[in-house]
Short mmCIF file of C-alpha atoms in Angstrom, two decimals:
data_model
loop_
_atom_site.label_atom_id
_atom_site.label_comp_id
_atom_site.label_asym_id
_atom_site.label_seq_id
_atom_site.Cartn_x
_atom_site.Cartn_y
_atom_site.Cartn_z
CA MET A 339 -54.69 46.91 42.59
CA ILE A 340 -57.93 45.40 42.09
CA ALA A 341 -59.30 47.96 38.96
CA ALA A 342 -55.97 46.66 36.75
CA THR A 343 -56.18 42.90 37.94
CA GLN A 344 -59.49 43.66 36.24
CA ALA A 345 -58.76 45.13 33.20
CA HIS A 346 -56.40 42.18 32.08
CA ALA A 347 -58.95 39.77 33.46
CA VAL A 348 -60.35 41.59 30.34
CA ALA A 349 -58.32 41.88 27.88
CA VAL A 350 -57.61 37.61 27.92
CA ASN A 351 -61.02 37.27 27.90
CA LYS A 352 -61.23 39.82 25.24
CA VAL A 353 -57.43 37.52 23.33
CA SER A 354 -59.87 34.80 23.79
CA LEU A 355 -62.43 35.95 22.43
CA THR A 356 -61.58 36.85 19.82
CA ALA A 357 -58.03 34.98 18.44
CA PRO A 358 -58.99 30.81 19.08
CA THR A 359 -56.50 28.07 19.06
CA PRO A 360 -57.46 26.35 16.04
CA ALA A 361 -57.56 22.24 17.28
CA PHE A 362 -56.32 21.66 13.22
CA GLY A 363 -53.86 23.92 11.63
CA GLU A 364 -53.51 24.27 7.99
CA ARG A 365 -51.20 20.61 8.02
CA VAL A 366 -52.97 19.00 9.18
CA VAL A 367 -56.40 20.40 7.17
CA GLY A 368 -54.04 19.33 3.93
CA ALA A 369 -53.09 16.84 4.51
CA ALA A 370 -56.37 15.74 5.88
CA ALA A 371 -57.95 16.42 2.24
CA ILE A 372 -54.77 14.08 0.88
CA ALA A 373 -55.52 11.19 2.55
CA LEU A 374 -59.34 11.69 1.49
CA VAL A 375 -58.94 11.83 -2.30
CA ALA A 376 -56.11 8.98 -1.93
CA SER A 377 -58.02 6.97 0.19
CA LEU A 378 -60.67 7.58 -2.38
CA VAL A 379 -59.76 6.87 -5.71
CA VAL A 380 -58.01 4.00 -4.18
CA GLN A 381 -61.19 2.42 -3.29
CA ASN A 382 -62.68 3.67 -6.33
CA ALA A 383 -59.81 1.67 -8.94
CA VAL A 384 -60.22 -1.26 -6.62
CA PHE A 385 -64.19 -1.19 -7.92
CA VAL A 386 -63.65 0.33 -10.84
CA TRP A 387 -60.79 -2.50 -11.82
CA THR A 388 -63.50 -5.62 -11.20
CA HIS A 389 -65.76 -3.62 -14.15
CA PRO A 390 -69.32 -3.45 -11.39
CA PRO A 391 -72.46 -3.46 -12.20
CA GLY A 392 -74.71 -0.06 -12.86
CA TYR A 393 -78.08 1.06 -11.15
CA GLY A 394 -79.99 0.18 -14.55
CA ASP A 395 -77.88 -3.00 -15.26
CA PRO A 396 -80.91 -6.09 -14.99
CA ILE A 397 -80.50 -7.30 -11.77
CA GLU A 398 -79.78 -10.62 -13.16
CA LYS A 399 -75.82 -9.40 -13.53
CA VAL A 400 -75.67 -7.71 -10.13
CA LEU A 401 -76.65 -10.49 -8.15
CA ALA A 402 -73.93 -12.39 -9.73
CA TRP A 403 -71.66 -9.53 -9.60
CA HIS A 404 -71.57 -9.45 -6.09
CA GLN A 405 -71.28 -13.36 -5.08
CA GLN A 406 -68.70 -13.18 -6.66
CA ASN A 407 -66.79 -9.89 -5.78
CA ARG A 408 -68.10 -10.54 -2.04
CA ASP A 409 -64.12 -9.08 -1.17
CA VAL A 410 -64.03 -5.69 -3.38
CA VAL A 411 -67.46 -4.81 -2.02
CA ALA A 412 -65.41 -4.99 1.94
CA ILE A 413 -62.89 -3.14 0.68
CA ALA A 414 -65.56 -0.86 -0.90
CA VAL A 415 -67.20 -0.26 2.43
CA GLY A 416 -64.49 -0.61 4.81
CA SER A 417 -62.88 2.08 3.27
CA GLU A 418 -66.20 4.28 4.61
CA ALA A 419 -64.13 3.66 7.82
CA LEU A 420 -61.63 5.81 6.95
CA ASN A 421 -63.34 8.30 5.08
CA LEU A 422 -65.91 9.91 7.18
CA PRO A 423 -63.30 10.86 10.03
CA LEU A 424 -60.40 12.41 7.03
CA LEU A 425 -64.01 14.50 5.86
CA LEU A 426 -65.39 15.55 9.41
CA VAL A 427 -61.24 16.32 10.11
CA PHE A 428 -61.25 18.72 7.08
CA VAL A 429 -64.59 20.08 7.13
CA THR A 430 -64.20 20.92 10.61
CA GLY A 431 -60.41 22.25 10.52
CA LEU A 432 -61.07 24.61 7.59
CA HIS A 433 -64.41 26.55 9.44
CA GLY A 434 -61.44 27.19 11.87
CA LEU A 435 -58.61 28.09 9.75
CA VAL A 436 -61.37 30.38 8.62
CA GLY A 437 -61.84 31.92 11.46
CA ARG A 438 -58.35 32.87 13.00
CA ARG A 439 -57.94 34.31 9.46
CA GLY A 440 -61.05 36.74 10.05
CA GLY A 441 -63.54 35.18 9.62
CA ALA A 442 -64.18 35.66 6.02
CA GLY A 443 -65.94 33.56 4.99
CA ALA A 444 -67.53 32.12 7.80
CA ASP A 445 -70.94 31.56 7.11
CA TRP A 446 -70.01 29.10 4.25
CA SER A 447 -68.20 27.17 6.12
CA ARG A 448 -70.55 26.99 8.49
CA LEU A 449 -72.58 24.65 6.12
CA ALA A 450 -69.77 23.06 4.98
CA VAL A 451 -69.68 22.01 8.57
CA ALA A 452 -73.60 21.21 8.20
CA ALA A 453 -73.51 19.36 5.18
CA GLY A 454 -70.33 17.49 5.61
CA ALA A 455 -72.07 15.75 8.75
CA THR A 456 -75.16 15.25 6.54
CA LEU A 457 -72.60 13.37 4.15
CA ALA A 458 -71.11 11.62 6.27
CA ALA A 459 -74.37 9.96 8.26
CA VAL A 460 -75.92 9.63 4.24
CA PHE A 461 -72.39 8.20 2.99
CA ALA A 462 -72.69 5.59 6.18
CA LEU A 463 -76.67 4.20 4.88
CA TYR A 464 -74.77 3.62 1.65
CA ALA A 465 -71.98 1.70 3.05
CA VAL A 466 -74.37 -0.57 5.46
CA LEU A 467 -77.51 -0.95 2.64
CA TRP A 468 -74.50 -2.21 -0.13
CA ASN A 469 -73.37 -4.58 3.14
CA GLY A 470 -76.97 -5.94 3.11
CA VAL A 471 -76.74 -6.12 -0.76
CA VAL A 472 -73.76 -8.63 -0.56
CA LEU A 473 -74.85 -10.27 2.23
CA SER A 474 -78.37 -11.66 0.43
CA ALA A 475 -77.20 -12.23 -2.45
CA GLY A 476 -75.24 -14.68 -1.60
CA GLY A 477 -77.73 -16.96 -0.55
CA LEU A 478 -79.02 -17.35 -3.94
CA ALA A 479 -80.25 -19.02 -6.51
CA GLU A 480 -81.98 -16.49 -8.17
CA PRO A 481 -82.92 -12.26 -7.62
CA SER A 482 -86.10 -12.05 -5.24
CA PRO A 483 -88.05 -8.80 -4.53
CA LEU A 484 -86.13 -7.85 -1.77
CA PHE A 485 -82.71 -7.95 -2.90
CA LYS A 486 -83.56 -5.61 -5.80
CA LEU A 487 -85.49 -3.04 -3.39
CA VAL A 488 -82.59 -3.59 -1.13
CA TRP A 489 -80.00 -2.28 -3.82
CA GLN A 490 -81.73 0.26 -5.32
CA LEU A 491 -82.18 1.46 -1.79
CA HIS A 492 -78.95 1.70 -2.29
CA ALA A 493 -78.01 3.42 -5.28
CA GLY A 494 -81.06 6.30 -4.05
CA ALA A 495 -78.62 6.83 -0.73
CA PHE A 496 -75.70 7.46 -3.06
CA ALA A 497 -78.12 9.49 -4.81
CA LEU A 498 -78.66 11.46 -1.86
CA ALA A 499 -75.05 12.03 -0.97
CA LEU A 500 -74.41 13.02 -4.07
CA SER A 501 -76.63 16.13 -3.05
CA ALA A 502 -74.46 16.48 0.64
CA LEU A 503 -71.71 16.53 -1.61
CA GLY A 504 -72.66 19.35 -3.36
CA THR A 505 -73.71 21.39 -0.76
CA THR A 506 -69.88 20.32 1.36
CA PHE A 507 -68.41 21.65 -2.31
CA ILE A 508 -70.28 24.62 -2.69
CA GLY A 509 -69.93 25.33 1.28
CA ALA A 510 -66.45 24.28 1.35
CA ALA A 511 -65.18 26.66 -1.91
CA LEU A 512 -66.71 30.03 -1.03
CA ALA A 513 -64.61 30.28 2.45
CA ALA A 514 -62.15 28.43 1.00
CA HIS A 515 -61.32 31.29 -1.63
CA ALA A 516 -63.19 34.03 1.52
CA SER A 517 -60.19 33.34 3.51
CA ARG A 518 -57.95 32.98 0.44
CA LEU A 519 -57.03 29.18 1.30
CA ALA A 520 -58.19 29.16 -2.68
CA ALA A 521 -57.37 30.13 -5.44
CA PRO A 522 -60.09 31.95 -7.56
CA TRP A 523 -60.38 29.91 -10.25
CA GLN A 524 -61.33 26.85 -7.28
CA ARG A 525 -64.40 29.06 -6.52
CA VAL A 526 -65.25 28.45 -10.16
CA LEU A 527 -64.57 24.85 -10.04
CA GLY A 528 -66.44 23.94 -6.45
CA VAL A 529 -69.41 26.09 -7.42
CA ALA A 530 -69.80 24.57 -10.98
CA GLY A 531 -69.52 20.98 -9.65
CA GLY A 532 -71.30 21.01 -5.98
CA SER A 533 -74.14 22.69 -8.72
CA LEU A 534 -73.52 19.35 -11.07
CA ALA A 535 -73.34 17.40 -7.78
CA ILE A 536 -76.91 18.64 -6.35
CA ALA A 537 -78.46 18.53 -9.92
CA ALA A 538 -77.53 14.44 -9.51
CA GLY A 539 -79.36 14.17 -5.58
CA VAL A 540 -82.72 15.83 -7.12
CA ALA A 541 -82.88 13.19 -9.56
CA ASN A 542 -82.17 10.96 -6.51
CA LEU A 543 -85.74 8.68 -8.03
CA ALA A 544 -84.63 8.35 -11.98
CA ILE A 545 -81.21 7.54 -10.24
CA ALA A 546 -81.95 4.51 -8.31
CA ASP A 547 -84.55 2.86 -11.06
CA GLY A 548 -80.63 3.03 -13.00
CA SER A 549 -81.18 6.74 -15.19
CA PRO A 550 -78.12 7.47 -16.31
CA ILE A 551 -78.25 11.53 -15.10
CA LEU A 552 -76.53 9.12 -12.34
CA PHE A 553 -73.00 10.73 -15.09
CA VAL A 554 -74.43 14.12 -14.15
CA GLY A 555 -73.50 13.77 -10.60
CA LEU A 556 -70.22 12.26 -10.95
CA LEU A 557 -68.99 14.77 -12.55
CA GLY A 558 -69.17 17.25 -9.84
CA TYR A 559 -67.90 13.91 -7.97
CA ALA A 560 -65.01 14.17 -9.96
CA ALA A 561 -64.15 18.00 -9.54
CA TRP A 562 -64.79 17.53 -5.92
CA LEU A 563 -61.75 15.47 -6.17
CA VAL A 564 -59.68 17.97 -8.15
CA TRP A 565 -60.78 20.61 -5.71
CA LEU A 566 -60.17 18.51 -2.80
CA LEU A 567 -56.42 17.95 -3.14
CA VAL A 568 -55.58 20.48 -5.01
CA THR A 569 -56.59 23.21 -1.49
CA GLY A 570 -54.73 20.12 0.58
CA VAL A 571 -51.85 21.06 -1.18
CA ARG A 572 -52.36 25.04 -1.43
CA LEU A 573 -52.53 24.86 2.92
CA VAL A 574 -49.69 22.13 2.98
CA LEU A 575 -47.06 24.05 1.67
CA THR A 576 -48.25 27.23 2.77
CA PRO A 577 -46.19 29.20 5.45
CA ARG A 578 -46.58 28.73 8.73
CA LYS A 579 -46.84 32.39 10.51
CA VAL A 580 -44.60 32.53 13.56
CA GLY A 581 -46.35 33.27 16.81
CA ALA A 582 -49.71 32.93 14.85
CA ALA A 583 -52.62 31.62 17.30
#
């Protein structure tokens, strides 16, 4: 009787270790990806509609735009409070799905989780610095050295975030491919787009000084949105297996 009880306990423990139940299923992870894309598209659409200054534009133009568009910045920065949890739900949920499918690509999904957490932290810094830009612009008649410094730090934070984004992108794309959660062409898109974002991040000092190298990273950012949307739709439409853990 004791031996049978011990054998049953070992069997239960073995099942719990080899077949963990993920916190987020395919539909939740897919919905998080789609919601993140929608939030980012709306955020950027509102921003682009007002013809914002580039990092290489004269600082006088930067000051004038921020004085006239404080509400736009408030919307853009406020959106980050939604984007960050959606991003973290996606990368951690993807890691759980990879584990449930046998662990193929687990190292890549761990990389995506670590890079995604770093990306969230850097984007939080980027948003806080943008708050500093718009708040300091309010009482200025002309650009001050401090205003220019905060603007350049804001630009540098965005450039550094591109490197974290590229790493997250590559890790997630390779993990999803290894676990057959994404189509083969999405792996190519992930590696290519992620590499572009990382390349731009390496030049973060130049971007902070207004270099057009930023547009290389923006191509990678656009590829991330496409990959994220397609992956999210695939996950939402994935048939649920009866009895799946």
